[in-house]
PDB file of C-alpha atoms in Angstrom:
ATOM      1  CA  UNK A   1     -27.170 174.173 127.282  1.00  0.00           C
ATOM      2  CA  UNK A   2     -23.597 173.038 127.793  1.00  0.00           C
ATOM      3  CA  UNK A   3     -25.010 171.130 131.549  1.00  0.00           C
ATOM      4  CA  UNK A   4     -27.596 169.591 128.922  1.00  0.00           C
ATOM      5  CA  UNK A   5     -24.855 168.238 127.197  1.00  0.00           C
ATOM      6  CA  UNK A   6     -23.177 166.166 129.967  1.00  0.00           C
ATOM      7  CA  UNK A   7     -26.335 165.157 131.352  1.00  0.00           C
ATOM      8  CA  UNK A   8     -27.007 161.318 131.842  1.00  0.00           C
ATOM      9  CA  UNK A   9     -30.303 161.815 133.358  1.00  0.00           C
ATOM     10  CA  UNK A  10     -32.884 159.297 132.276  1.00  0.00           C
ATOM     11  CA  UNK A  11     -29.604 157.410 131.106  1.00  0.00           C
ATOM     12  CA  UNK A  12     -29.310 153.704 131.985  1.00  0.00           C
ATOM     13  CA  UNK A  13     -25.643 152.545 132.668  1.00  0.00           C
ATOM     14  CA  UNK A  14     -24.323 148.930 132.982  1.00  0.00           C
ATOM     15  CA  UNK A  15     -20.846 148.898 134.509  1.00  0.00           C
ATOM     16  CA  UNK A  16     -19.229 145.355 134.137  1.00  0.00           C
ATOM     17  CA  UNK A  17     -16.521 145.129 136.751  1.00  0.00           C
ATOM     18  CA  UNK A  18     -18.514 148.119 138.582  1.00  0.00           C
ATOM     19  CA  UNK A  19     -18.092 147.329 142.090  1.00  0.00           C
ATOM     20  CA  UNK A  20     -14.303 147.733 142.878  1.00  0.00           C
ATOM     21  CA  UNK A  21     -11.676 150.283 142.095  1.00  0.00           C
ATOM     22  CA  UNK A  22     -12.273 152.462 138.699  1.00  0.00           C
ATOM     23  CA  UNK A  23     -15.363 150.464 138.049  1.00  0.00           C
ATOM     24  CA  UNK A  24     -17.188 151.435 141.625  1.00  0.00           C
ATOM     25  CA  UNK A  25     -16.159 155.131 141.308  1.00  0.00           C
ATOM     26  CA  UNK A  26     -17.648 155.431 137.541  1.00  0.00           C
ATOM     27  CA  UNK A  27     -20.163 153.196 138.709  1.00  0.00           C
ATOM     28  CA  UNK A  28     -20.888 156.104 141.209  1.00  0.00           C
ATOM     29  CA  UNK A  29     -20.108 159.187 139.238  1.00  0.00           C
ATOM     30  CA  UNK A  30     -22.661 158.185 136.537  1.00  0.00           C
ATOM     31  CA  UNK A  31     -25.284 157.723 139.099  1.00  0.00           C
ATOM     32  CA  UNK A  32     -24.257 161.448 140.480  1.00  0.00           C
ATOM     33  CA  UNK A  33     -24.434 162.638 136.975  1.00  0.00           C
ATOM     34  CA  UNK A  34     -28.420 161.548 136.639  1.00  0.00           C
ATOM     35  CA  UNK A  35     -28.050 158.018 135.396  1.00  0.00           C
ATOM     36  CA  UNK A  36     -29.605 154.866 136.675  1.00  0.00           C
ATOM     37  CA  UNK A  37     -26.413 152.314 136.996  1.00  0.00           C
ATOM     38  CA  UNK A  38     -26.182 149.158 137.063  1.00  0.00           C
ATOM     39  CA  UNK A  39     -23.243 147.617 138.779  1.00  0.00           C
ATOM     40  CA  UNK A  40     -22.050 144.077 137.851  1.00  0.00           C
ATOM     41  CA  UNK A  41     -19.124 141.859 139.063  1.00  0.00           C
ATOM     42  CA  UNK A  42     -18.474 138.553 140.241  1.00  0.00           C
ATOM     43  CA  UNK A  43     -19.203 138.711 143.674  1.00  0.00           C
ATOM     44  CA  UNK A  44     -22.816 139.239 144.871  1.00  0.00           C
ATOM     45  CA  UNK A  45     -21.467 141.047 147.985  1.00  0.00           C
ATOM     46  CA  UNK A  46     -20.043 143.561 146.224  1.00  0.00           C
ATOM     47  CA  UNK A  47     -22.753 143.810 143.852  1.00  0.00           C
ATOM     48  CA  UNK A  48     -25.151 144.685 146.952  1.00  0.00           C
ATOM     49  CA  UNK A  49     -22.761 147.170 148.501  1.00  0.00           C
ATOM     50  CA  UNK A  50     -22.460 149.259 145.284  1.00  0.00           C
ATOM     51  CA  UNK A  51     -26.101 149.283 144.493  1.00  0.00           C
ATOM     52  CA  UNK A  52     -26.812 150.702 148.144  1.00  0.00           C
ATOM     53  CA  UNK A  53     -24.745 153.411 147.304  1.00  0.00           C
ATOM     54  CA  UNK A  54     -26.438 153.821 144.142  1.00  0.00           C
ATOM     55  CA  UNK A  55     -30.222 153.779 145.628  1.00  0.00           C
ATOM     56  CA  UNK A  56     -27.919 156.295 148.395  1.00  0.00           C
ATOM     57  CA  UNK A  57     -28.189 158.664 145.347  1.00  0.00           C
ATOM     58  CA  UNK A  58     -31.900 158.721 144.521  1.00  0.00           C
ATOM     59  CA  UNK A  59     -30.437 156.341 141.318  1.00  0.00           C
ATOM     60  CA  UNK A  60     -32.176 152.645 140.705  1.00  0.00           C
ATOM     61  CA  UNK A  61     -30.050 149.959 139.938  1.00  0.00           C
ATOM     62  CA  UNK A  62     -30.587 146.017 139.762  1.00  0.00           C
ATOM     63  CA  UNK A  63     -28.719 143.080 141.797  1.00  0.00           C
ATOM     64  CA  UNK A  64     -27.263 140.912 139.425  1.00  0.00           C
ATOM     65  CA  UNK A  65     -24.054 139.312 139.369  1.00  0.00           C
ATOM     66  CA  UNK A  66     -22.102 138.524 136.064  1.00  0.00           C
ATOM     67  CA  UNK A  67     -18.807 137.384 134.612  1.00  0.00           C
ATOM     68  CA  UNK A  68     -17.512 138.870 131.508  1.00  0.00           C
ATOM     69  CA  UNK A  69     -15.947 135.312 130.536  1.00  0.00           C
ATOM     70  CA  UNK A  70     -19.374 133.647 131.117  1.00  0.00           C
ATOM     71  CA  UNK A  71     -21.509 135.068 127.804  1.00  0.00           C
ATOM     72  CA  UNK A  72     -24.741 133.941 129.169  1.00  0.00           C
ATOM     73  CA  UNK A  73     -24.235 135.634 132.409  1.00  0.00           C
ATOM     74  CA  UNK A  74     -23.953 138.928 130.373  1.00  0.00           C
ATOM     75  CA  UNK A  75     -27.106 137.776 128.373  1.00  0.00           C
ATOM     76  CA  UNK A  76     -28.967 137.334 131.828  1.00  0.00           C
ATOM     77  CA  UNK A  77     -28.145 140.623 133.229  1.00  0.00           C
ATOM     78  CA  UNK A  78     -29.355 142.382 129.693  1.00  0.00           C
ATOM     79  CA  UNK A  79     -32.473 140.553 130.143  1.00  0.00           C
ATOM     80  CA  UNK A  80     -33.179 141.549 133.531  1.00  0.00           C
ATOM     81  CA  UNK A  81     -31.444 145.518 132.998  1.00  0.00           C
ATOM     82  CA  UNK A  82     -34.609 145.611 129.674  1.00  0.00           C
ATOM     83  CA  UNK A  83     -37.275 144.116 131.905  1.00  0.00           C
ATOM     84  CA  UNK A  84     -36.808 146.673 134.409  1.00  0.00           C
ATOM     85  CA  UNK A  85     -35.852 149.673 132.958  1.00  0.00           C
ATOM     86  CA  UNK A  86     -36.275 148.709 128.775  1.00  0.00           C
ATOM     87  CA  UNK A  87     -33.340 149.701 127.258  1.00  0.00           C
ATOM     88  CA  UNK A  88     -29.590 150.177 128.191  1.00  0.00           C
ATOM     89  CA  UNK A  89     -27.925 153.449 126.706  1.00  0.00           C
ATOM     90  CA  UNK A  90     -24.916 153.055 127.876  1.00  0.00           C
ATOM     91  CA  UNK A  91     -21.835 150.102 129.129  1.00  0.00           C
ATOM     92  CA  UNK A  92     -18.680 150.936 130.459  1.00  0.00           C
ATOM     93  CA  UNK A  93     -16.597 147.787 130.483  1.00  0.00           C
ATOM     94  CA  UNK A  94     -14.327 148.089 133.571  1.00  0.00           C
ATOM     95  CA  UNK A  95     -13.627 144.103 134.108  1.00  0.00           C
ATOM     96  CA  UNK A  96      -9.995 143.134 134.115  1.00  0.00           C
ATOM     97  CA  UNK A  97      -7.262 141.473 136.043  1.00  0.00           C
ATOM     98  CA  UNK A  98      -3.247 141.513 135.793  1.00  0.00           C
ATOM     99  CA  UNK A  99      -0.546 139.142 136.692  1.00  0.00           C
ATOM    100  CA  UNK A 100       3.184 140.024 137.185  1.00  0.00           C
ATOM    101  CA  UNK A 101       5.520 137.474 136.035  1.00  0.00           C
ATOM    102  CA  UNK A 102       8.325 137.659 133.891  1.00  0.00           C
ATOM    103  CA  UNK A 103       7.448 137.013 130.178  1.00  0.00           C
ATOM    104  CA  UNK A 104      10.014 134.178 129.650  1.00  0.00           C
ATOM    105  CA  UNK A 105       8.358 131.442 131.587  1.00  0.00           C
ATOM    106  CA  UNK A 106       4.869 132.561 131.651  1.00  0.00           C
ATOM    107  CA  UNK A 107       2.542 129.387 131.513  1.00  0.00           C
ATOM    108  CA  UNK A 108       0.409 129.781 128.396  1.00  0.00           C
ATOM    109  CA  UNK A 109      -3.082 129.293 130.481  1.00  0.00           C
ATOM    110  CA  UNK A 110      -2.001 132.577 132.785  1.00  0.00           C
ATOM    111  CA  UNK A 111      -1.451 134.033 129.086  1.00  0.00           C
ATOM    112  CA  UNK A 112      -4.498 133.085 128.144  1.00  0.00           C
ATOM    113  CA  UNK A 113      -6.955 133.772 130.994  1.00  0.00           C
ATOM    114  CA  UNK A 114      -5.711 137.490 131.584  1.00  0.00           C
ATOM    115  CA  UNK A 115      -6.910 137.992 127.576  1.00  0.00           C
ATOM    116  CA  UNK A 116      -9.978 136.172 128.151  1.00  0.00           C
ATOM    117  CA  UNK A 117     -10.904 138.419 130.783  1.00  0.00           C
ATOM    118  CA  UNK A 118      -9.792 141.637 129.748  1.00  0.00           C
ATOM    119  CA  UNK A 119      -9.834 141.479 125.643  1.00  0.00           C
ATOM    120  CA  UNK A 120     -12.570 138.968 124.686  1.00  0.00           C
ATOM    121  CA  UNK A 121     -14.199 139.560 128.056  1.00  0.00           C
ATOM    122  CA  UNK A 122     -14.563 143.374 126.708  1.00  0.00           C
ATOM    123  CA  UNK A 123     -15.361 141.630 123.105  1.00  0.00           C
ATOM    124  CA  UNK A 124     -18.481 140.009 124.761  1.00  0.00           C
ATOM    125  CA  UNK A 125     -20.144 142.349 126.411  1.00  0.00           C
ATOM    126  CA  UNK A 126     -19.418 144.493 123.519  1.00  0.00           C
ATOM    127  CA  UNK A 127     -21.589 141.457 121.366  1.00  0.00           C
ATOM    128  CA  UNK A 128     -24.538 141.278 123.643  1.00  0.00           C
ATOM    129  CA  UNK A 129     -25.457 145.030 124.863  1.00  0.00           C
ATOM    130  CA  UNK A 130     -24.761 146.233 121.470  1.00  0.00           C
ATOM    131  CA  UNK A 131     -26.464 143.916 119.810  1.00  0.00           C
ATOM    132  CA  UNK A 132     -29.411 145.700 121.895  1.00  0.00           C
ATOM    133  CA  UNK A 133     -27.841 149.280 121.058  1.00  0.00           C
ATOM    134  CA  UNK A 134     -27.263 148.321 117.498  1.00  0.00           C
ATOM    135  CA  UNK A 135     -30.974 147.913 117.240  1.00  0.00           C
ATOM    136  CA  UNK A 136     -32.333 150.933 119.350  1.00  0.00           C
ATOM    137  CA  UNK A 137     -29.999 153.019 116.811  1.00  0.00           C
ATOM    138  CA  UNK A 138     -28.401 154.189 120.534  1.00  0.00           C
ATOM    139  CA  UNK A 139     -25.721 153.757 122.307  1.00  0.00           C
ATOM    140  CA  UNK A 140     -22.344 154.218 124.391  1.00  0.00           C
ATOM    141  CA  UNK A 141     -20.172 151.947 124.741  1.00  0.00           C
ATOM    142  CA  UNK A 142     -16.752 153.000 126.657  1.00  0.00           C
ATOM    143  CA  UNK A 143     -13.831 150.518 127.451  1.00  0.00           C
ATOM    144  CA  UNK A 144     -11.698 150.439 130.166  1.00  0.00           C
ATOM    145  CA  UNK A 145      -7.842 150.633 128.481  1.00  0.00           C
ATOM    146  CA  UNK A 146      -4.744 151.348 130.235  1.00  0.00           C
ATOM    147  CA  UNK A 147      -1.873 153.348 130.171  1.00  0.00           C
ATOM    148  CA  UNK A 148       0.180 149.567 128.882  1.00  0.00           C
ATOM    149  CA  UNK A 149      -1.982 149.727 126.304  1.00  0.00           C
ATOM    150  CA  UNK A 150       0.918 152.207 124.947  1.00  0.00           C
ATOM    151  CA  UNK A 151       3.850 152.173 127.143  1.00  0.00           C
ATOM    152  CA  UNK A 152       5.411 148.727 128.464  1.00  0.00           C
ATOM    153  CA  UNK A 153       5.490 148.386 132.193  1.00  0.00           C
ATOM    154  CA  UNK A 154       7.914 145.220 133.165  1.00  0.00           C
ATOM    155  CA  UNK A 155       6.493 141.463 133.184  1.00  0.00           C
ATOM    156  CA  UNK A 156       3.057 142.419 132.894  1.00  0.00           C
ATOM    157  CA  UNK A 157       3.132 141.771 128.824  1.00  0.00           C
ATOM    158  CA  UNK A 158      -0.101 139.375 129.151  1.00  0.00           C
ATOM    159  CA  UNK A 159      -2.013 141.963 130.445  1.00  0.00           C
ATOM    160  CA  UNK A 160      -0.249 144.826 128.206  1.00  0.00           C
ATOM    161  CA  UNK A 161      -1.263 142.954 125.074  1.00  0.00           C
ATOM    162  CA  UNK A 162      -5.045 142.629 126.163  1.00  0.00           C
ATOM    163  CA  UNK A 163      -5.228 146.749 127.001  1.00  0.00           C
ATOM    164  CA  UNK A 164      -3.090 147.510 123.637  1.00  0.00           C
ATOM    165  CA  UNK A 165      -5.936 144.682 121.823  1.00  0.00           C
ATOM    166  CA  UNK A 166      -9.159 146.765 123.777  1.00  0.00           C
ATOM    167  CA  UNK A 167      -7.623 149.954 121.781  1.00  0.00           C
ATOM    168  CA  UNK A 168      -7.955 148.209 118.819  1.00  0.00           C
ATOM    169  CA  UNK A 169     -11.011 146.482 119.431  1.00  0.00           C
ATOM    170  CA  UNK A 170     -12.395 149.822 120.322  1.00  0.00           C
ATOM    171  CA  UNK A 171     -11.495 151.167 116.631  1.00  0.00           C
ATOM    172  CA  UNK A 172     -12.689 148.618 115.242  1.00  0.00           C
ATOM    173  CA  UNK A 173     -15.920 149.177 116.553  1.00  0.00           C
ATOM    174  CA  UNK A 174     -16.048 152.565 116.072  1.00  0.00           C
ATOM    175  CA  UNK A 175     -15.734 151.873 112.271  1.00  0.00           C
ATOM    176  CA  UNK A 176     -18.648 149.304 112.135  1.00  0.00           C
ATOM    177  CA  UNK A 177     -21.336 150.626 114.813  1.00  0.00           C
ATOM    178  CA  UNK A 178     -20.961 154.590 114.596  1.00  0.00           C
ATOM    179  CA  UNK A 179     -22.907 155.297 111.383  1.00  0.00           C
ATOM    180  CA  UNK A 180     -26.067 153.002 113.184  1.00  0.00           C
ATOM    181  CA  UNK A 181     -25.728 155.441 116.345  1.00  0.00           C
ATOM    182  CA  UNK A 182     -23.367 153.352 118.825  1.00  0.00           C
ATOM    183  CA  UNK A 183     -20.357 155.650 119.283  1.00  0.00           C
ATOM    184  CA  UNK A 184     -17.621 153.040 120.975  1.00  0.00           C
ATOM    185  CA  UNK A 185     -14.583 155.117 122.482  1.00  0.00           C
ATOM    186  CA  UNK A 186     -12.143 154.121 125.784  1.00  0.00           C
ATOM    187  CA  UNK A 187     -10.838 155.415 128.547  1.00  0.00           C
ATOM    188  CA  UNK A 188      -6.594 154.909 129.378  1.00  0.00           C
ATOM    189  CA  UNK A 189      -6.052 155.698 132.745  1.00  0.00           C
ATOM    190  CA  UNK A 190      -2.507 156.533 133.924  1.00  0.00           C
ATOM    191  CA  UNK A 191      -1.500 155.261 137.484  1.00  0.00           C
ATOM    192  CA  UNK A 192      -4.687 155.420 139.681  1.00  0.00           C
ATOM    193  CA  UNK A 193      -4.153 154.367 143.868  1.00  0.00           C
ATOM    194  CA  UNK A 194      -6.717 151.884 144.672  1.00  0.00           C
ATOM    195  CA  UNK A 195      -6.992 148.912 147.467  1.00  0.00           C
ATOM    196  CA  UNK A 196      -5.476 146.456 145.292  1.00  0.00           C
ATOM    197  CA  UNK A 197      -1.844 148.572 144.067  1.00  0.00           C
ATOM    198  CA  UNK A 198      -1.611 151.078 147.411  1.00  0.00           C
ATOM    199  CA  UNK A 199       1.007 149.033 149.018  1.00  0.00           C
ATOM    200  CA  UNK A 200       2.936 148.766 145.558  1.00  0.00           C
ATOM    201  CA  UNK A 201       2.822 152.465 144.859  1.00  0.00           C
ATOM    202  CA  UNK A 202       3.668 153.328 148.560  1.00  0.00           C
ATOM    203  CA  UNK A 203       6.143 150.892 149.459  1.00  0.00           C
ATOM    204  CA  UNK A 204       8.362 149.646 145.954  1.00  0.00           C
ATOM    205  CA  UNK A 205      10.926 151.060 143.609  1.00  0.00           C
ATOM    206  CA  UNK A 206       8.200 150.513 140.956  1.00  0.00           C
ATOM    207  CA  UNK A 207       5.837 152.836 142.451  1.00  0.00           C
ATOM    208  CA  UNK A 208       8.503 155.306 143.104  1.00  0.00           C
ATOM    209  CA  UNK A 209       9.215 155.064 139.587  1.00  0.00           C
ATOM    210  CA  UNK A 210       5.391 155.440 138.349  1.00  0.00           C
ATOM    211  CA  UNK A 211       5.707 158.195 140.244  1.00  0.00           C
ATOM    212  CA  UNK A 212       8.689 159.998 139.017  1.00  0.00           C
ATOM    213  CA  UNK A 213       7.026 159.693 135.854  1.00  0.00           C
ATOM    214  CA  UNK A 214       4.176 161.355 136.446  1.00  0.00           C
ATOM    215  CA  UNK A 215       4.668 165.204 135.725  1.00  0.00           C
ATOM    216  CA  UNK A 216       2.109 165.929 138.057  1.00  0.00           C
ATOM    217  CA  UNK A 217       3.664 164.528 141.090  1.00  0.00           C
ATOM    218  CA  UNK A 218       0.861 161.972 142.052  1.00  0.00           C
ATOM    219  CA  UNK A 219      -0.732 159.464 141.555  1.00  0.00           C
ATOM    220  CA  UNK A 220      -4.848 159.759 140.491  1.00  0.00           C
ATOM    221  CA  UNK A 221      -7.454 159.268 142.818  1.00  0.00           C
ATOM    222  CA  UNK A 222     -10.318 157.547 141.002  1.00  0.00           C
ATOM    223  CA  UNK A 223     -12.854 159.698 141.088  1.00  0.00           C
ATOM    224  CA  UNK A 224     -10.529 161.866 138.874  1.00  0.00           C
ATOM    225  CA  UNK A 225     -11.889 159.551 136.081  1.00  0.00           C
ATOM    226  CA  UNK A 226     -15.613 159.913 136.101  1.00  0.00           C
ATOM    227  CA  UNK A 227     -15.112 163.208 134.319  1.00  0.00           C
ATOM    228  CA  UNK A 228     -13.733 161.536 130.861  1.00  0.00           C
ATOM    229  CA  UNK A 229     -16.629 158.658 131.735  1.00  0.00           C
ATOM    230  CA  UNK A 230     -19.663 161.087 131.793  1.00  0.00           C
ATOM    231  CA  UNK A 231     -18.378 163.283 128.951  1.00  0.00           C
ATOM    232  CA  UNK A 232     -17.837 159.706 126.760  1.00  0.00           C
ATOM    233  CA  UNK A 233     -21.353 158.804 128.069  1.00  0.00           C
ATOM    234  CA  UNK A 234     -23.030 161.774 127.172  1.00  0.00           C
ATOM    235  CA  UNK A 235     -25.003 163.587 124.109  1.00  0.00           C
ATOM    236  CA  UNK A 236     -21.899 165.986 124.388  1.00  0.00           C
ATOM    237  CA  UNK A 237     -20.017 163.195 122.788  1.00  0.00           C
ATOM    238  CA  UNK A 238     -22.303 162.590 120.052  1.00  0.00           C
ATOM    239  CA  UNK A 239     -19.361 162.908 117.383  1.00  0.00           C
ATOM    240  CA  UNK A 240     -16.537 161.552 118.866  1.00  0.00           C
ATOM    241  CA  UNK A 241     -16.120 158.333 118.366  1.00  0.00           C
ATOM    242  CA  UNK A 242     -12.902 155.336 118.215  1.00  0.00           C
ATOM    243  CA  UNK A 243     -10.862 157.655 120.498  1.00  0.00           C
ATOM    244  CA  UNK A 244      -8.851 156.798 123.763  1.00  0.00           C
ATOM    245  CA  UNK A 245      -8.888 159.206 126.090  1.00  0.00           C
ATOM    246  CA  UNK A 246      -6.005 158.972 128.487  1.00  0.00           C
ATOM    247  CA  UNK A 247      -6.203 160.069 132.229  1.00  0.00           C
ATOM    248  CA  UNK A 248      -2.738 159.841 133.221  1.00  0.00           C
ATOM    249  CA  UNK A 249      -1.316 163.204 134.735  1.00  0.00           C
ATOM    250  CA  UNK A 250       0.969 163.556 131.949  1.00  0.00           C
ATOM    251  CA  UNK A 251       2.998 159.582 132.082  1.00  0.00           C
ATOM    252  CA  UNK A 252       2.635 159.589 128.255  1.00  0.00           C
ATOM    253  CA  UNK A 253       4.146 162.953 127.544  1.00  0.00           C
ATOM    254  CA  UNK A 254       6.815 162.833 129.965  1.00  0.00           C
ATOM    255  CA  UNK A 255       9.999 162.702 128.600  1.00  0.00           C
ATOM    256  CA  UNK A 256      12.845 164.066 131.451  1.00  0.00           C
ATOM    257  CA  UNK A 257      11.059 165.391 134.372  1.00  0.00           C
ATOM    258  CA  UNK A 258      14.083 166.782 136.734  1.00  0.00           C
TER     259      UNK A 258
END
């Protein structure tokens, strides 16, 4: 019964930001836990790399590229995810970018473009696949948040303020979708190694600092996240809803750790 539960088979997924980093391994671990996935980013290439893997899994998937500040791109792909499969029961929203720079003399289009992407892109695929969900009386929705979304990391306030906003966003939500069967929670993740921050965690005083902070002693690996992602995505989730579950190996509890 409890494997019932956390079962996305017969499930279809839509990942925005799915084919890089956190995106690509819950992109992956939903199509491991039964669900057909589809895997959207910018960038075709990747696109077709993640959906091999996909099909790799026995798991069908689509080809379609998208940009979560380009609404009708989002409208295409949930045009072409209903003709083929008829329905979409569940979007993670993994999209995002950051920016270091110190807050002072950030230019106010760098300011802006990081929230476009990662707040009100989040806002608008929210909009159009729940619209969808909204009228199925079905759905998950699950946001990609961040650890910054409640500690402050150093000149990275631009992107701090857009995780902190998807929280709220994801509340919000919550409050207005649940009772018509869309349960809208996030995931927080802590400090995760991936392509992009490896040299940064491996080779700087700030990783060594991340580090330190982390009771456990490590940094995650990414796949340590499709857990939280499946369970969010599933029936066994059915009543929790407006939550933020953080992945972070203990960074928000840790007070003195030697």
């Amino acid at each position: 019964m409890t494997t019932d539960l956390l079962s996305l088979e017969g499930k279809i997924a839509v990942v925005t930001g799915g084919t890089s980093g956190i995106g690509r391994a819950l992109s992956l671990g939903l199509a491991d836990a039964g669900a057909d996935v589809v895997a959207t980013a910018r960038r075709l290439e990747q696109v077709e790399e993640t959906a091999n893997e996909i099909e790799a899994r026995g798991r069908k998937t689509l080809r379609l590229p998208s940009d979560v500040c380009d609404r009708a791109s989002l409208e295409r792909l949930l045009a072409a995810t209903l003709d083929r499969f008829g329905k979409v029961d569940v979007l993670i929203n993994c999209a995002g970018k950051i920016k270091r720079t110190p807050t002072l003399t950030m230019p106010e289009e760098d300011w802006a473009d990081i929230l476009n992407t990662n707040l009100t892109g989040t806002l608008r695929a929210c909009q159009v696949f729940g619209k969808h969900m909204l009228e199925r009386g079905y759905g998950r929705i699950v946001n990609i948040a961040s650890l910054n979304s409640f500690a402050a990391l150093s000149e990275v306030a631009a992107y701090a303020a857009s995780k902190a906003g998807v929280v709220s966003l994801t509340r919000s939500l919550a409050v207005e979708w649940s009772k018509r069967g869309v349960t809208v929670n996030a995931i927080a993740p802590g400090v995760f190694r991936t392509d992009l921050n490896a040299n940064l965690l491996d080779s700087t005083p700030r990783g060594k600092e991340l580090l330190m902070r982390t009771p456990m002693g490590r940094f995650g690996k990414t796949e340590e996240l499709v857990g939280a992602a499946i369970f969010l995505s599933s029936d066994g989730a059915s009543f929790v809803t407006g939550q933020t579950l953080v992945v972070d190996g203990g960074f928000l509890a840790s007070g003195v750790n030697q």
